Tab-separated table of C-alpha atoms and ligand atoms in Angstrom:
chain	number	residue	atom	x	y	z
A	186	MET	CA	-56.910	26.374	-16.860
A	187	PRO	CA	-55.252	22.994	-17.355
A	188	PHE	CA	-52.180	21.906	-15.391
A	189	GLN	CA	-49.910	22.121	-18.454
A	190	SER	CA	-50.360	25.854	-18.641
A	191	LEU	CA	-48.825	26.174	-15.174
A	192	GLY	CA	-45.643	24.782	-16.669
A	193	LEU	CA	-45.904	21.275	-15.237
A	194	MET	CA	-44.100	18.477	-17.038
A	195	PRO	CA	-46.028	15.669	-18.808
A	196	GLU	CA	-45.025	13.044	-16.185
A	197	LEU	CA	-46.760	15.061	-13.488
A	198	VAL	CA	-49.777	15.936	-15.604
A	199	ARG	CA	-50.158	12.215	-16.337
A	200	ALA	CA	-50.083	11.371	-12.622
A	201	LEU	CA	-52.695	14.045	-11.992
A	202	SER	CA	-55.003	12.811	-14.686
A	203	ASP	CA	-54.596	9.249	-13.304
A	204	LYS	CA	-56.133	10.682	-10.144
A	205	GLY	CA	-58.874	12.368	-12.117
A	206	TYR	CA	-57.640	15.903	-11.477
A	207	THR	CA	-58.008	18.102	-14.507
A	208	GLU	CA	-57.977	21.624	-13.120
A	209	PRO	CA	-55.666	23.128	-10.561
A	210	THR	CA	-57.207	24.528	-7.389
A	211	ALA	CA	-56.670	28.210	-6.578
A	212	ILE	CA	-53.657	27.644	-4.355
A	213	GLN	CA	-52.127	25.445	-7.042
A	214	SER	CA	-52.620	28.051	-9.787
A	215	GLN	CA	-50.977	30.666	-7.627
A	216	ALA	CA	-48.180	28.734	-5.970
A	217	ILE	CA	-46.973	26.328	-8.659
A	218	PRO	CA	-45.491	28.884	-11.106
A	219	ALA	CA	-43.758	30.772	-8.275
A	220	ILE	CA	-42.266	27.611	-6.780
A	221	LEU	CA	-41.154	26.373	-10.205
A	222	ASN	CA	-39.446	29.706	-10.578
A	223	GLY	CA	-37.412	29.118	-7.423
A	224	GLU	CA	-39.190	31.773	-5.342
A	225	ASP	CA	-39.824	31.568	-1.620
A	226	VAL	CA	-43.556	31.225	-1.056
A	227	LEU	CA	-45.662	32.034	1.967
A	228	GLY	CA	-48.931	30.187	1.473
A	229	GLY	CA	-52.106	30.843	3.414
A	230	ALA	CA	-54.089	27.679	2.926
A	231	GLN	CA	-55.920	25.140	4.990
A	232	THR	CA	-56.238	21.414	4.513
A	233	GLY	CA	-58.763	20.791	1.781
A	234	THR	CA	-57.533	23.468	-0.605
A	235	GLY	CA	-55.127	21.205	-2.476
A	236	LYS	CA	-52.084	22.760	-0.784
A	237	THR	CA	-50.124	19.502	-0.626
A	238	ALA	CA	-50.111	19.197	-4.396
A	239	ALA	CA	-49.408	22.937	-4.654
A	240	PHE	CA	-45.953	22.443	-3.167
A	241	THR	CA	-45.357	18.786	-4.071
A	242	LEU	CA	-45.813	19.118	-7.837
A	243	PRO	CA	-43.291	21.918	-8.455
A	244	ILE	CA	-40.653	20.458	-6.154
A	245	LEU	CA	-40.956	17.096	-7.893
A	246	GLN	CA	-40.451	18.886	-11.176
A	247	ARG	CA	-37.423	20.816	-9.953
A	248	LEU	CA	-35.828	17.625	-8.725
A	249	ALA	CA	-36.632	15.774	-11.944
A	250	GLU	CA	-35.194	18.572	-14.081
A	251	HIS	CA	-31.933	18.592	-12.144
A	252	PRO	CA	-31.365	15.009	-11.030
A	253	ASN	CA	-28.538	14.254	-8.635
A	254	PRO	CA	-28.631	10.542	-7.916
A	255	LYS	CA	-25.434	10.766	-5.862
A	256	ALA	CA	-26.787	13.282	-3.325
A	257	LYS	CA	-26.618	11.673	0.096
A	258	GLY	CA	-28.655	13.992	2.198
A	259	PRO	CA	-32.170	15.066	1.231
A	260	ARG	CA	-32.473	17.818	-1.378
A	261	VAL	CA	-35.967	18.644	-0.222
A	262	LEU	CA	-36.975	18.617	3.426
A	263	ILE	CA	-40.654	18.815	4.346
A	264	LEU	CA	-41.476	19.431	8.002
A	265	VAL	CA	-44.984	18.603	9.181
A	266	PRO	CA	-46.582	18.656	12.635
A	267	THR	CA	-47.947	15.107	12.957
A	268	ARG	CA	-47.176	11.597	11.897
A	269	GLU	CA	-50.536	11.332	10.117
A	270	LEU	CA	-49.744	14.341	8.003
A	271	ALA	CA	-46.220	13.003	7.399
A	272	VAL	CA	-47.653	9.768	6.060
A	273	GLN	CA	-50.193	11.607	3.926
A	274	VAL	CA	-47.717	14.058	2.427
A	275	HIS	CA	-45.337	11.208	1.681
A	276	ALA	CA	-48.136	9.223	0.043
A	277	SER	CA	-48.997	12.251	-2.116
A	278	ILE	CA	-45.374	12.579	-3.188
A	279	ARG	CA	-45.318	8.916	-4.185
A	280	GLU	CA	-48.547	9.300	-6.148
A	281	TYR	CA	-47.754	12.543	-7.941
A	282	GLY	CA	-44.188	11.378	-8.525
A	283	LYS	CA	-45.005	7.901	-9.754
A	284	HIS	CA	-43.653	8.563	-13.258
A	285	ILE	CA	-40.457	10.151	-11.935
A	286	ARG	CA	-37.478	8.348	-10.413
A	287	LEU	CA	-36.934	9.724	-6.941
A	288	ARG	CA	-35.806	8.516	-3.560
A	289	THR	CA	-38.098	9.525	-0.754
A	290	ALA	CA	-38.510	8.732	2.930
A	291	VAL	CA	-40.804	9.636	5.764
A	292	MET	CA	-39.933	9.728	9.463
A	293	TYR	CA	-41.881	10.495	12.570
A	294	GLY	CA	-41.782	9.772	16.264
A	295	GLY	CA	-43.197	6.585	17.705
A	296	ALA	CA	-41.801	4.461	14.866
A	297	SER	CA	-38.574	2.463	14.993
A	298	MET	CA	-35.398	4.457	14.250
A	299	ASN	CA	-33.607	1.699	12.345
A	300	PRO	CA	-35.480	1.644	9.042
A	301	GLN	CA	-35.343	5.443	9.064
A	302	MET	CA	-31.578	5.339	9.575
A	303	MET	CA	-31.230	2.895	6.695
A	304	ALA	CA	-33.271	5.131	4.394
A	305	LEU	CA	-31.129	8.106	5.366
A	306	GLY	CA	-27.942	6.120	4.825
A	307	LYS	CA	-28.902	5.163	1.267
A	308	GLY	CA	-29.320	8.744	0.144
A	309	LEU	CA	-32.480	10.644	-0.487
A	310	ASP	CA	-34.122	13.240	-2.657
A	311	ILE	CA	-37.085	14.083	-0.439
A	312	LEU	CA	-37.478	13.651	3.297
A	313	VAL	CA	-40.803	14.224	5.056
A	314	ALA	CA	-40.346	14.456	8.812
A	315	THR	CA	-41.838	15.641	12.054
A	316	PRO	CA	-39.449	18.083	13.761
A	317	GLY	CA	-38.945	16.048	16.945
A	318	ARG	CA	-37.869	12.899	15.167
A	319	LEU	CA	-35.624	14.775	12.777
A	320	ILE	CA	-33.860	16.354	15.756
A	321	ASP	CA	-33.289	12.840	17.175
A	322	HIS	CA	-31.584	11.868	13.930
A	323	LEU	CA	-29.553	15.059	13.791
A	324	GLU	CA	-28.331	14.495	17.343
A	325	ARG	CA	-27.316	10.920	16.544
A	326	GLY	CA	-25.593	12.101	13.421
A	327	THR	CA	-27.788	9.861	11.262
A	328	ALA	CA	-29.301	12.744	9.294
A	329	GLN	CA	-27.505	15.538	7.482
A	330	LEU	CA	-29.128	18.586	6.043
A	331	HIS	CA	-26.304	20.316	4.192
A	332	ARG	CA	-27.705	19.270	0.784
A	333	VAL	CA	-31.136	20.763	1.329
A	334	GLU	CA	-32.150	22.959	-1.605
A	335	THR	CA	-35.796	23.417	-0.680
A	336	LEU	CA	-37.232	23.514	2.813
A	337	ILE	CA	-40.986	23.302	3.302
A	338	LEU	CA	-42.824	24.015	6.528
A	339	ASP	CA	-46.312	22.593	6.185
A	340	GLU	CA	-49.048	23.591	8.660
A	341	ALA	CA	-46.557	25.865	10.336
A	342	ASP	CA	-49.164	27.236	12.736
A	343	ARG	CA	-49.876	23.772	14.055
A	344	MET	CA	-46.169	23.082	14.466
A	345	LEU	CA	-45.839	26.200	16.600
A	346	ASP	CA	-49.012	25.314	18.529
A	347	MET	CA	-47.410	21.989	19.317
A	348	GLY	CA	-44.294	23.616	20.703
A	349	PHE	CA	-41.974	22.781	17.801
A	350	LEU	CA	-40.522	26.270	17.429
A	351	PRO	CA	-37.163	25.462	19.116
A	352	ALA	CA	-36.822	22.281	17.046
A	353	ILE	CA	-37.667	24.167	13.849
A	354	LYS	CA	-35.088	26.833	14.620
A	355	LYS	CA	-32.453	24.192	15.255
A	356	ILE	CA	-33.271	22.564	11.942
A	357	LEU	CA	-33.295	25.914	10.129
A	358	ASN	CA	-29.799	26.543	11.408
A	359	GLN	CA	-28.554	23.331	9.859
A	360	VAL	CA	-29.887	23.770	6.347
A	361	PRO	CA	-27.882	25.827	3.850
A	362	LYS	CA	-28.650	29.546	3.787
A	363	GLN	CA	-28.865	29.444	0.009
A	364	ARG	CA	-32.112	27.596	-0.420
A	365	GLN	CA	-35.745	27.940	-1.345
A	366	THR	CA	-38.160	28.115	1.582
A	367	LEU	CA	-41.893	27.471	1.406
A	368	LEU	CA	-44.131	28.020	4.390
A	369	PHE	CA	-47.770	26.977	4.494
A	370	SER	CA	-50.072	27.898	7.296
A	371	ALA	CA	-53.810	28.302	7.810
A	372	THR	CA	-53.214	31.370	9.962
A	373	PHE	CA	-50.577	34.077	10.194
A	374	ASP	CA	-50.129	35.249	13.741
A	375	ALA	CA	-47.084	37.156	14.908
A	376	PRO	CA	-44.841	34.120	15.589
A	377	ILE	CA	-45.408	32.767	12.070
A	378	LYS	CA	-44.719	36.138	10.507
A	379	GLN	CA	-41.576	36.427	12.569
A	380	LEU	CA	-40.430	33.004	11.432
A	381	ALA	CA	-41.102	33.973	7.827
A	382	LEU	CA	-39.290	37.288	8.183
A	383	GLN	CA	-36.295	35.656	9.769
A	384	PHE	CA	-35.903	32.690	7.481
A	385	MET	CA	-37.373	33.583	4.089
A	386	ARG	CA	-36.148	35.760	1.235
A	387	ASN	CA	-38.759	38.138	-0.171
A	388	PRO	CA	-41.443	35.509	-0.148
A	389	ILE	CA	-44.292	35.681	-2.611
A	390	GLU	CA	-47.513	35.517	-0.673
A	391	VAL	CA	-50.455	33.479	-1.834
A	392	GLN	CA	-53.645	33.193	0.098
A	393	VAL	CA	-56.695	31.227	-0.863
A	394	SER	CA	-58.705	30.577	2.185
A	395	SER	CA	-59.377	33.005	4.907
A	396	GLN	CA	-60.097	31.530	8.239
A	397	ASN	CA	-63.407	29.925	9.018
A	398	THR	CA	-64.555	29.495	5.489
A	399	VAL	CA	-66.315	26.428	4.270
A	400	ALA	CA	-66.927	25.251	0.749
A	401	HIS	CA	-70.178	26.577	-0.706
A	402	THR	CA	-70.826	23.095	-2.014
A	403	VAL	CA	-71.646	21.885	1.518
A	404	ASN	CA	-75.294	21.544	2.550
A	405	HIS	CA	-75.696	22.085	6.278
A	406	ILE	CA	-78.587	20.610	8.187
A	407	ALA	CA	-79.253	20.130	11.889
A	408	HIS	CA	-81.690	17.643	13.396
A	409	PRO	CA	-82.978	18.519	16.849
A	410	VAL	CA	-83.177	15.393	18.971
A	411	ASP	CA	-83.573	14.292	22.583
A	412	PRO	CA	-80.126	13.510	24.003
A	413	GLY	CA	-81.072	9.878	24.678
A	414	LYS	CA	-82.187	9.348	21.071
A	415	LYS	CA	-79.026	10.399	19.300
A	416	ARG	CA	-77.621	6.950	18.719
A	417	GLU	CA	-80.862	5.703	17.232
A	418	LEU	CA	-81.017	8.722	14.955
A	419	LEU	CA	-77.414	8.148	13.911
A	420	MET	CA	-78.221	4.556	12.953
A	421	HIS	CA	-81.273	5.777	11.055
A	422	ILE	CA	-79.171	8.199	9.003
A	423	LEU	CA	-76.435	5.612	8.447
A	424	SER	CA	-78.976	3.208	7.057
A	425	GLU	CA	-80.553	5.896	4.887
A	426	ARG	CA	-77.145	6.643	3.422
A	427	TYR	CA	-76.141	3.009	3.212
A	428	GLN	CA	-73.946	3.371	0.165
A	429	GLU	CA	-71.691	6.052	1.503
A	430	GLN	CA	-68.608	6.398	3.616
A	431	ILE	CA	-69.256	8.597	6.561
A	432	LEU	CA	-67.179	10.431	9.103
A	433	VAL	CA	-68.840	10.837	12.499
A	434	PHE	CA	-67.535	13.383	14.989
A	435	VAL	CA	-67.938	12.644	18.657
A	436	LYS	CA	-66.848	14.820	21.545
A	437	THR	CA	-64.896	12.411	23.745
A	438	LYS	CA	-62.554	9.495	23.225
A	439	HIS	CA	-64.655	7.251	25.394
A	440	LEU	CA	-67.857	8.014	23.524
A	441	CYS	CA	-65.979	7.717	20.231
A	442	ASN	CA	-65.031	4.101	21.085
A	443	ARG	CA	-68.490	3.312	22.320
A	444	ILE	CA	-70.263	4.660	19.261
A	445	ALA	CA	-67.913	2.821	16.893
A	446	GLU	CA	-68.498	-0.423	18.804
A	447	GLN	CA	-72.247	0.001	18.834
A	448	ILE	CA	-72.431	0.834	15.158
A	449	THR	CA	-70.358	-2.235	14.363
A	450	LYS	CA	-72.593	-4.378	16.575
A	451	ASP	CA	-75.562	-3.050	14.651
A	452	GLY	CA	-74.037	-4.383	11.462
A	453	ILE	CA	-72.161	-1.424	9.969
A	454	PRO	CA	-68.372	-1.820	10.151
A	455	ALA	CA	-66.960	1.189	11.986
A	456	LEU	CA	-63.661	2.192	13.585
A	457	ALA	CA	-62.671	4.864	16.064
A	458	ILE	CA	-59.811	7.294	15.742
A	459	HIS	CA	-58.759	9.442	18.677
A	460	GLY	CA	-55.779	10.571	20.675
A	461	ASN	CA	-55.622	7.435	22.814
A	462	LYS	CA	-55.160	5.111	19.892
A	463	SER	CA	-51.635	4.075	19.061
A	464	GLN	CA	-50.103	5.396	15.910
A	465	GLY	CA	-50.429	1.969	14.289
A	466	GLN	CA	-54.097	1.774	15.166
A	467	ARG	CA	-54.780	5.261	13.825
A	468	LEU	CA	-53.018	4.655	10.541
A	469	LYS	CA	-54.690	1.279	10.151
A	470	ALA	CA	-58.127	2.774	10.855
A	471	LEU	CA	-57.505	5.498	8.319
A	472	SER	CA	-56.268	3.130	5.630
A	473	ASP	CA	-59.152	0.695	6.279
A	474	PHE	CA	-61.546	3.583	5.889
A	475	LYS	CA	-59.848	4.836	2.746
A	476	ALA	CA	-59.828	1.328	1.282
A	477	GLY	CA	-63.560	1.051	1.984
A	478	ASN	CA	-63.156	-1.853	4.448
A	479	VAL	CA	-65.049	0.129	7.039
A	480	ARG	CA	-67.895	2.408	6.178
A	481	VAL	CA	-67.886	4.637	9.192
A	482	LEU	CA	-65.008	6.364	10.925
A	483	CYS	CA	-65.739	7.880	14.334
A	484	ALA	CA	-63.342	10.625	15.278
A	485	THR	CA	-62.641	13.222	17.904
A	486	ASP	CA	-61.643	16.702	16.782
A	487	VAL	CA	-57.972	16.486	17.649
A	488	ALA	CA	-57.468	13.099	16.011
A	489	ALA	CA	-59.154	14.166	12.804
A	490	ARG	CA	-57.429	17.450	12.090
A	491	GLY	CA	-55.436	17.331	8.937
A	492	LEU	CA	-56.587	13.884	7.895
A	493	ASP	CA	-56.702	13.508	4.172
A	494	ILE	CA	-59.983	11.793	3.430
A	495	PRO	CA	-60.881	12.901	-0.053
A	496	LEU	CA	-64.363	13.520	-1.328
A	497	LEU	CA	-66.485	12.443	1.615
A	498	PRO	CA	-70.158	12.798	0.794
A	499	LEU	CA	-71.289	13.140	4.397
A	500	VAL	CA	-69.930	14.300	7.730
A	501	ILE	CA	-72.124	13.785	10.792
A	502	ASN	CA	-71.679	15.733	13.986
A	503	PHE	CA	-72.911	13.284	16.571
A	504	ASP	CA	-72.145	16.002	19.086
A	505	MET	CA	-71.980	19.661	18.340
A	506	PRO	CA	-68.408	20.913	18.701
A	507	MET	CA	-67.632	22.726	21.938
A	508	VAL	CA	-65.630	25.254	19.947
A	509	ALA	CA	-67.458	26.672	16.939
A	510	GLU	CA	-64.336	26.768	14.746
A	511	ASP	CA	-64.100	22.999	15.020
A	512	TYR	CA	-67.304	22.789	13.000
A	513	VAL	CA	-65.398	24.298	10.090
A	514	HIS	CA	-62.481	21.907	10.540
A	515	ARG	CA	-64.840	18.950	10.757
A	516	ILE	CA	-66.794	19.682	7.643
A	517	GLY	CA	-63.654	20.671	5.772
A	518	ARG	CA	-63.666	16.971	4.944
A	519	THR	CA	-66.661	17.262	2.700
A	520	GLY	CA	-67.492	19.421	-0.291
A	521	ARG	CA	-63.813	19.551	-1.231
A	522	ALA	CA	-62.417	20.578	-4.529
A	523	GLY	CA	-65.845	21.376	-5.935
A	524	ALA	CA	-67.632	18.137	-4.946
A	525	ASN	CA	-70.957	18.294	-3.127
A	526	GLY	CA	-71.178	17.272	0.490
A	527	ASP	CA	-73.579	17.157	3.413
A	528	ALA	CA	-72.856	18.221	6.954
A	529	VAL	CA	-75.495	16.792	9.271
A	530	SER	CA	-75.551	17.760	12.936
A	531	LEU	CA	-77.495	15.923	15.617
A	532	VAL	CA	-78.313	18.695	18.023
A	533	ALA	CA	-79.560	17.673	21.455
A	534	THR	CA	-82.075	20.077	22.889
A	535	ASP	CA	-79.437	21.303	25.331
A	536	GLU	CA	-76.907	21.945	22.535
A	537	GLY	CA	-78.809	24.825	20.953
A	538	GLY	CA	-76.268	27.327	22.229
A	539	LEU	CA	-73.479	25.448	20.459
A	540	LEU	CA	-75.477	25.484	17.230
A	541	ARG	CA	-76.034	29.185	17.643
A	542	ALA	CA	-72.285	29.720	18.018
A	543	VAL	CA	-71.705	27.849	14.755
A	544	ASN	CA	-74.417	29.881	12.995
A	545	ARG	CA	-72.768	33.044	14.164
A	546	LEU	CA	-69.386	31.908	12.910
A	547	LEU	CA	-70.721	30.806	9.516
A	548	LYS	CA	-72.939	33.863	9.243
A	549	GLN	CA	-75.852	31.696	8.254
A	550	ASP	CA	-78.578	29.860	10.087
A	551	ILE	CA	-78.197	26.161	9.593
A	552	VAL	CA	-81.592	24.677	8.758
A	553	LEU	CA	-83.040	23.013	11.850
A	554	GLU	CA	-85.316	20.212	10.759
A	555	SER	CA	-86.718	17.318	12.805
A	556	LYS	CA	-86.369	13.821	11.422
A	557	PRO	CA	-89.776	12.142	11.378
A	558	GLY	CA	-89.903	9.742	14.316
A	559	PHE	CA	-87.178	11.632	16.181
A	560	GLU	CA	-88.978	14.858	17.048
A	561	PRO	CA	-87.642	16.076	20.382
A	562	THR	CA	-89.956	16.048	23.358
A	563	THR	CA	-88.417	19.200	24.814
A	564	THR	CA	-87.836	22.566	23.196
A	565	MET	CA	-84.409	23.436	21.838
A	566	ARG	CA	-82.754	25.864	24.225
A	567	MET	CA	-80.917	28.263	21.967
A	568	ASP	CA	-80.220	30.635	24.824
A	569	LEU	CA	-78.117	28.201	26.730
A	570	THR	CA	-74.738	29.067	25.305
A	571	PRO	CA	-72.282	27.686	27.820
A	572	PRO	CA	-70.181	30.581	29.072
A	573	ARG	CA	-66.952	30.682	27.084
A	574	GLY	CA	-64.372	28.526	28.717
A	575	LYS	CA	-66.938	26.926	30.968
A	576	PRO	CA	-69.078	24.493	29.049
A	577	SER	CA	-71.102	22.560	31.557
A	578	GLY	CA	-69.752	19.118	32.306
A	579	HIS	CA	-66.681	19.591	30.103
A	580	GLN	CA	-63.256	20.835	30.657
A	581	ALA	CA	-62.980	24.190	29.043
A	582	PRO	CA	-61.320	24.619	25.682
A	583	ARG	CA	-59.874	28.130	25.864
A	584	ARG	CA	-59.566	30.355	22.899
A	585	LYS	CA	-60.073	33.871	21.828
A	586	PRO	CA	-63.438	34.897	20.442
A	587	ALA	CA	-64.167	33.602	17.001
A	588	GLN	CA	-63.587	35.747	13.972
A	589	PRO	CA	-66.498	36.047	11.649
A	590	GLY	CA	-66.415	33.790	8.670
A	591	HIS	CA	-68.128	33.582	5.353
A	592	LEU	CA	-69.148	30.952	2.938
A	593	LYS	CA	-67.120	30.583	-0.159
A	594	SER	CA	-65.601	27.878	-2.189
A	595	HIS	CA	-62.126	27.449	-0.664
A	596	GLY	CA	-62.178	31.080	0.259
A	597	MET	CA	-60.411	31.992	-2.997
A	598	ALA	CA	-59.857	35.390	-1.551
A	599	SER	CA	-57.243	37.052	-3.623
A	600	GLN	CA	-53.962	36.610	-5.358
A	601	LYS	CA	-51.888	38.411	-2.844
A	602	PRO	CA	-53.118	39.449	0.536
A	603	LYS	CA	-51.868	42.527	2.261
A	604	SER	CA	-48.413	41.439	3.095
A	605	SER	CA	-48.657	42.004	6.764
A	606	SER	CA	-51.832	40.283	7.698
A	607	PRO	CA	-53.394	37.463	5.804
A	608	GLY	CA	-55.664	36.775	8.777
A	609	GLY	CA	-55.272	36.236	12.463
A	610	SER	CA	-56.050	33.075	14.271
A	611	PRO	CA	-57.480	32.138	17.560
A	612	ARG	CA	-54.435	31.265	19.556
A	613	GLY	CA	-53.730	29.831	22.909
A	614	ARG	CA	-55.931	26.978	21.947
A	615	GLN	CA	-56.133	24.429	24.665
A	616	ARG	CA	-58.072	21.301	24.404
A	617	SER	CA	-59.950	19.235	26.830
A	618	PRO	CA	-57.636	16.366	27.760
A	619	GLN	CA	-60.600	14.091	27.155
A	620	ARG	CA	-60.451	14.463	23.426
B	1789	AMP	P1	-54.992	19.092	0.691
B	1789	AMP	O1	-55.472	20.503	0.843
B	1789	AMP	O2	-53.608	19.009	0.205
B	1789	AMP	O3	-55.234	18.322	1.969
B	1789	AMP	O4	-55.884	18.401	-0.445
B	1789	AMP	C1	-57.257	18.214	-0.330
B	1789	AMP	C2	-57.801	17.132	-1.244
B	1789	AMP	O5	-57.973	17.627	-2.569
B	1789	AMP	C3	-56.893	15.920	-1.349
B	1789	AMP	O6	-57.685	14.771	-1.248
B	1789	AMP	C4	-56.295	16.025	-2.729
B	1789	AMP	O7	-55.974	14.767	-3.251
B	1789	AMP	C5	-57.412	16.711	-3.508
B	1789	AMP	N1	-56.908	17.531	-4.631
B	1789	AMP	C6	-55.730	18.191	-4.709
B	1789	AMP	N2	-55.626	18.857	-5.872
B	1789	AMP	C7	-56.766	18.639	-6.556
B	1789	AMP	C8	-57.244	19.071	-7.837
B	1789	AMP	N3	-56.536	19.887	-8.623
B	1789	AMP	N4	-58.474	18.638	-8.216
B	1789	AMP	C9	-59.213	17.841	-7.404
B	1789	AMP	N5	-58.810	17.389	-6.186
B	1789	AMP	C10	-57.597	17.795	-5.761
């Protein structure tokens, strides 16, 4: 079904075809008509499903159809959990809206207040903000929300995980009651449902990806290897796939830096992205990677969540994730929107238990295949699952037991899930401070 048949205006369809997008994804087919129609929408969708465009396209159209160049405060407010996501959502708005005249701004913590204040002062159509920074502006009186017509909470579960609930409530109390509200979340635990019940009007529910699903276009393979040989094997794979851009997941910040440095020393430009890097460094690394200036991006799990790196052909797990669900988040960066992708895991002989946990979650056995020249000298110990919460030598990430998953393209579950429970999530997630 082409984009036109969803009711999108030619300016938007043109911007989409400039990007090479011809068909809407499932979340787009479901959400766009409802949002165009002014409905509140509760969207169950993870990164990688095309959810950003699902809310961006119809709000751009609504603004374009009813321009108000004199409006001072933002007419659309988009709240996101992290500065990276703020930058990405804003960039998407600029791209999809390139044939439409609109005033937009993005604001997040850690950046100077002044340019943000100037943007707010000039008047705005769309504001993308992290809750903490928006509260700073509200308290200084430099932001006003009484013109907001549409409020969007993107990755609402992550915002709550990060402790933004009080800030979100404060913000919700300052936007007009008569408005459209859109809430997107990968999971729908009680606090999210409560938020939706309290602040939305008869929302239409759309759900495309149940938890722990991965695209069926991803090929999974695991190479058993002696722990001391991993780096060599990584270099071997990088040189085999010399034409491609590759994301490498590493378990700690320290190792992440070291691997990126070593790869670079070995002649392949690489950068590291993790929680210890400044915001500037992270954004620069991401844009260098996107621009193709570096071929390899090494990342820790926390730093990489939500990053918009389209159409990666290959994701390498240098280390198996300590938490099986992270495998799904990691490889969510490949095999997107119908493209093929490879997920290659280097599994040390003492990481067999972690591989088994991933197999259990995916409900499939990832093919375990030695790379010639890198055959391990010891047997893979599949029985050695570190007790939950007590992985040896690591600080424990704590979470509830994994829910079973299945393999499907984007999930594409159904039009409307049972209203009460589009899927629970592992909560109480706590990370190793190392990451
Ligand atoms: P998101 O779920 O918003 O993070 O989007 C995932 C990726 O899919 C982004 O790189 C988008 O640019 C891309 N994308 C969004 N919509 C489409 C589409 N209709 N066709 C192909 N790719 C898309």
